[in-house]
Amino acid sequence: MKAIVYSKYGSPDVLEFKEVEKPTPKANEVLIKIHAASVNAADWRLLRADPFLARLHTGLFKPTKFPILGSDIAGQVEAVGKDVVQFQPGDEVFGDVFKSGLGGFAEYKSACEDELVLKPTNISFEEAAAVPLAGLTALHGLRDKGLIKPGQKVLIGGASGGVGTFAVQIAKYFGAEVTAVCSTAKMDMARSIGADHVIDYTQEDFTKGEKRYDLILAVNGFRSIFDYKRALDVGGIYVMAGGDTAQLFQALLLGPWISLFGNKKMGALTSTPNQKDLLFLKMLLEEGKIKPVIDRRYSLNEVPEALRYLEKGHAGGKVIISISV
């Protein structure tokens, strides 16, 4: 099969489009013919080993654990292991395959049964591939870490990106009053997915305004933890989802102390994919409560170009890899 492979850390230039061995499913695994995958910030961060702590997962000096990146996939089941009970050949599925070693930027993937759910019939493979990592990150940040409640004032930083577009819609589902922070060009899109208020960060600094928020979900950080603290109301919660090494250390080292000695909670999100929450997102998709926003589509051999585009930080929604079937 064809796949995008990397054997050293670096820019997208180190990626190779080559023939590799087609996987064989283990007893508890499902072999999927991939129709679509999606690109996440986690992919280029793993590729560049940024933050440096990523090397603890992938290999200290070179990537030895995940030769093929890509965690979000959607496709059709081709074969199942002898212990698989939830799926059969022909089923259309989607999921986050991090636990089984990534591998989404390829024509086939053997994934654990519990990483997948059936694809809703009302969305395409490309839309399904957009959901898992970004949707679960948004859900876990708002519901589990942020303890979102109806009527709260919620601010979403990075609202026009992959996680952000899901976060706006999920926050609205939970009954919040949502303020989206994005660039001028993405303001109309943010309104179209349900944001009650939109702040153009090129024109307005929300941390210096009078409005305070019960919950702030900051996708990839961007600002100092103290800036976000200033924008929180008393008893408010700040959640950082992703970010570079400096932002991560701020949230991990300073966040607990601010939370302990102050009246605001600050911290970084650790989101672990699980089938139960993926089924919850599937329900929201089927009911039309959330809809994936797709910015651009690339073919499998164009993954390096897709990563370069995403890394610039200007994507409006998800970047999709369409794989020929």
mmCIF file with all atom_site columns, C-alpha atoms in Angstrom, residues 12 23 30 52 61 71 95 114 142 174 231 245 257 269 272-273 291 323:
data_model
loop_
_atom_site.group_PDB
_atom_site.id
_atom_site.type_symbol
_atom_site.label_atom_id
_atom_site.label_alt_id
_atom_site.label_comp_id
_atom_site.label_asym_id
_atom_site.label_entity_id
_atom_site.label_seq_id
_atom_site.pdbx_PDB_ins_code
_atom_site.Cartn_x
_atom_site.Cartn_y
_atom_site.Cartn_z
_atom_site.occupancy
_atom_site.B_iso_or_equiv
_atom_site.pdbx_formal_charge
_atom_site.auth_seq_id
_atom_site.auth_comp_id
_atom_site.auth_asym_id
_atom_site.auth_atom_id
_atom_site.pdbx_PDB_model_num
ATOM 1  C CA . PRO A 1 12  ? 7.301   18.358 6.069  1.00 0.00 ? 12  PRO A CA 1
ATOM 2  C CA . PRO A 1 23  ? -1.132  -4.280 7.741  1.00 0.00 ? 23  PRO A CA 1
ATOM 3  C CA . VAL A 1 30  ? -10.229 -4.110 12.266 1.00 0.00 ? 30  VAL A CA 1
ATOM 4  C CA . PHE A 1 52  ? 10.203  18.503 23.058 1.00 0.00 ? 52  PHE A CA 1
ATOM 5  C CA . PHE A 1 61  ? 16.514  11.005 18.772 1.00 0.00 ? 61  PHE A CA 1
ATOM 6  C CA . SER A 1 71  ? -4.862  9.828  13.850 1.00 0.00 ? 71  SER A CA 1
ATOM 7  C CA . GLY A 1 95  ? -12.304 7.021  14.633 1.00 0.00 ? 95  GLY A CA 1
ATOM 8  C CA . ASP A 1 114 ? -12.709 0.217  20.497 1.00 0.00 ? 114 ASP A CA 1
ATOM 9  C CA . LEU A 1 142 ? -15.537 22.089 27.650 1.00 0.00 ? 142 LEU A CA 1
ATOM 10 C CA . PHE A 1 174 ? -24.601 22.739 26.255 1.00 0.00 ? 174 PHE A CA 1
ATOM 11 C CA . ALA A 1 231 ? -10.280 37.736 31.327 1.00 0.00 ? 231 ALA A CA 1
ATOM 12 C CA . THR A 1 245 ? 6.693   24.127 24.831 1.00 0.00 ? 245 THR A CA 1
ATOM 13 C CA . TRP A 1 257 ? -0.350  27.333 41.823 1.00 0.00 ? 257 TRP A CA 1
ATOM 14 C CA . LEU A 1 269 ? -6.114  19.659 28.820 1.00 0.00 ? 269 LEU A CA 1
ATOM 15 C CA . THR A 1 272 ? -7.777  10.688 25.705 1.00 0.00 ? 272 THR A CA 1
ATOM 16 C CA . PRO A 1 273 ? -9.888  9.302  22.841 1.00 0.00 ? 273 PRO A CA 1
ATOM 17 C CA . LYS A 1 291 ? -21.396 19.863 11.538 1.00 0.00 ? 291 LYS A CA 1
ATOM 18 C CA . ILE A 1 323 ? -7.639  8.929  -0.412 1.00 0.00 ? 323 ILE A CA 1
#
